[in-house]
PDB file of C-alpha atoms in Angstrom:
ATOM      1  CA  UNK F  22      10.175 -17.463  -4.859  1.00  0.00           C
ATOM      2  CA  UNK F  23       7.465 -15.584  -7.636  1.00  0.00           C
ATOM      3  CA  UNK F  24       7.712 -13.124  -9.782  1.00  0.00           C
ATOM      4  CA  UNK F  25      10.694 -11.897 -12.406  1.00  0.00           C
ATOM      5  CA  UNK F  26      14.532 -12.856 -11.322  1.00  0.00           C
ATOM      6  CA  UNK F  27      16.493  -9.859 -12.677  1.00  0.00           C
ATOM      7  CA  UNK F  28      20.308 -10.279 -12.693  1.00  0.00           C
ATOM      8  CA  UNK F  29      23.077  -7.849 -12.993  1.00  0.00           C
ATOM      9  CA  UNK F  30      25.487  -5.450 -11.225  1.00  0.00           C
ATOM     10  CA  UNK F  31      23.952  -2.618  -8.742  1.00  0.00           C
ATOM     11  CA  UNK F  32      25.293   0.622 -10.628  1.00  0.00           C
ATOM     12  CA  UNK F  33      23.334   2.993  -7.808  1.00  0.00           C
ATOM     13  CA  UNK F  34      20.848   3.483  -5.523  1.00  0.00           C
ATOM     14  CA  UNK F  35      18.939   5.804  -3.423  1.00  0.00           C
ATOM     15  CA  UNK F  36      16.138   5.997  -1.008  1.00  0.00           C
ATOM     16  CA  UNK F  37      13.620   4.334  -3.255  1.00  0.00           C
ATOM     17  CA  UNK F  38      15.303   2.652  -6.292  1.00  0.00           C
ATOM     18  CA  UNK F  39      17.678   0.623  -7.397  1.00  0.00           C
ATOM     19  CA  UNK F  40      19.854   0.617 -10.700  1.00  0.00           C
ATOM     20  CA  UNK F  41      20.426  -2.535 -11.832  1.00  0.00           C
ATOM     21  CA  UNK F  42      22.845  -2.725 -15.041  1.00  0.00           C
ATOM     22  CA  UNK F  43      23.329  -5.821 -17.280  1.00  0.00           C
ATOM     23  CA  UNK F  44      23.028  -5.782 -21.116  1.00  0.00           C
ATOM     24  CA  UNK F  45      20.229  -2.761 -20.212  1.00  0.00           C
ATOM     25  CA  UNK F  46      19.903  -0.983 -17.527  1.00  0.00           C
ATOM     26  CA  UNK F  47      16.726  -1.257 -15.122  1.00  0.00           C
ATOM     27  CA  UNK F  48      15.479   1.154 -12.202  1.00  0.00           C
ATOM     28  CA  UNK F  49      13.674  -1.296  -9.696  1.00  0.00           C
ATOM     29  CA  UNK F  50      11.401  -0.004  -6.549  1.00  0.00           C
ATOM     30  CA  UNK F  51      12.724  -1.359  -3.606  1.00  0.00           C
ATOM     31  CA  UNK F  52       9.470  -1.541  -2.414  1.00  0.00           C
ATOM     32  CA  UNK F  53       9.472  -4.256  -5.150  1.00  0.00           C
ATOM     33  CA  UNK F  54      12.082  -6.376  -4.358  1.00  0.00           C
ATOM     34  CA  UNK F  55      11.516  -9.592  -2.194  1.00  0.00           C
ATOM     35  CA  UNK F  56      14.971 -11.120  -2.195  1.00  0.00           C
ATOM     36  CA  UNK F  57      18.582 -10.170  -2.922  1.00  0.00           C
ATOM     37  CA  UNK F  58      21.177 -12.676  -3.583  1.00  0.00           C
ATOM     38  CA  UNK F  59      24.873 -11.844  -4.178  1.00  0.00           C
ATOM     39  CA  UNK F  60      26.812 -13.502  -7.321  1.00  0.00           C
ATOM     40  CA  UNK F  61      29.584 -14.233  -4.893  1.00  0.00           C
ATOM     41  CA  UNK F  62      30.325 -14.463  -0.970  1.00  0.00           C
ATOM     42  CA  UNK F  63      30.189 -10.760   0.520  1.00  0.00           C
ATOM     43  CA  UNK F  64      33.163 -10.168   3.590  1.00  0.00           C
ATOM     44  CA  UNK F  65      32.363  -7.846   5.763  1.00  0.00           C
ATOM     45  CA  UNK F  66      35.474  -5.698   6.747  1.00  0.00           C
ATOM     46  CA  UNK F  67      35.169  -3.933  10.180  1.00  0.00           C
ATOM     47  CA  UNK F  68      37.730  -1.275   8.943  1.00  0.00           C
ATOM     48  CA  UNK F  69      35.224   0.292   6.839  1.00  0.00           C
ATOM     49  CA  UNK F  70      33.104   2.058   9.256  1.00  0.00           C
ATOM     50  CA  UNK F  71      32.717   6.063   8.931  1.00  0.00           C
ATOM     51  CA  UNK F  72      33.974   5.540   5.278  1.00  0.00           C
ATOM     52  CA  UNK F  73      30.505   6.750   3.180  1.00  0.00           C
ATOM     53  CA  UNK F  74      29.387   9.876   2.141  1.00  0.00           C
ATOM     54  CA  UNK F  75      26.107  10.993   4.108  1.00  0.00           C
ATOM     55  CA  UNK F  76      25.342  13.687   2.079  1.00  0.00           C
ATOM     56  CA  UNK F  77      25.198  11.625  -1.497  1.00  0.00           C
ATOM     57  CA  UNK F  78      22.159  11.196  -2.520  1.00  0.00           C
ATOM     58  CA  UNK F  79      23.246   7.733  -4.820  1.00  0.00           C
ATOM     59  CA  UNK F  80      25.679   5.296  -3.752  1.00  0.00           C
ATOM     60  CA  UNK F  81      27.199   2.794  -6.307  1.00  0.00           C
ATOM     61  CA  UNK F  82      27.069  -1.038  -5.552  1.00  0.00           C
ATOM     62  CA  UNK F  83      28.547  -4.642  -6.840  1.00  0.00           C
ATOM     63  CA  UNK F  84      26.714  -7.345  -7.970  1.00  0.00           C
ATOM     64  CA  UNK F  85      23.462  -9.143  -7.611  1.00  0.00           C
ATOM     65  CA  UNK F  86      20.299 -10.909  -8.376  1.00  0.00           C
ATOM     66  CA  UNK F  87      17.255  -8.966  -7.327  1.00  0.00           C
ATOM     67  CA  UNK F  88      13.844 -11.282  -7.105  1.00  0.00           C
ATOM     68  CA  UNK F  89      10.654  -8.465  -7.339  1.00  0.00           C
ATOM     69  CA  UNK F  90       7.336  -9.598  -5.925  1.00  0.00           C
ATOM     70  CA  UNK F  91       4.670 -11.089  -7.897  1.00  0.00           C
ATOM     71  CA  UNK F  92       2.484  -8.540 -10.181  1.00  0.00           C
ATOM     72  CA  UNK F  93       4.925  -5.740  -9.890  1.00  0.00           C
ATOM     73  CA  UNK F  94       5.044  -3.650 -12.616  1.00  0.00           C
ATOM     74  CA  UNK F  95       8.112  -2.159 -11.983  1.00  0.00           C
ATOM     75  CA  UNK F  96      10.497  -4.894 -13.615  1.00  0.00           C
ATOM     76  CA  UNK F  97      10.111  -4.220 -17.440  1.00  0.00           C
TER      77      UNK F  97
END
């Protein structure tokens, strides 16, 4: 992996960004972002189907480690 490894908790998200919160709080391109890995193991629940909202336009998150690609300019 290149580039900047930014950590922190996904506080919402939409089409194009990402808001990533730790001590700051960074928007991030997801056109930017190469790799996501979660701070812990994710379960995936089959009961949750048909539980989001369609019509919101930003969805709040948990936890993870976003790697951008090299030369991005969106990570500062």
């Amino acid at each position: 992996m290149n580039g900047i490894k930014l950590q922190g908790q996904i506080e919402s998200f939409d089409q194009f960004v990402i808001l990533l919160k730790n001590t700051v709080s960074q928007m991030v391109y997801k056109h930017a972002i190469s790799t996501v890995v979660p701070s812990r193991p994710v379960s995936h629940h089959s009961g949750n189907a048909g539980t989001g909202s369609a019509g919101s336009s930003y969805h709040h998150g948990g936890q993870a480690a976003s790697q951008p690609t090299q030369g991005s300019d969106d990570a500062e």
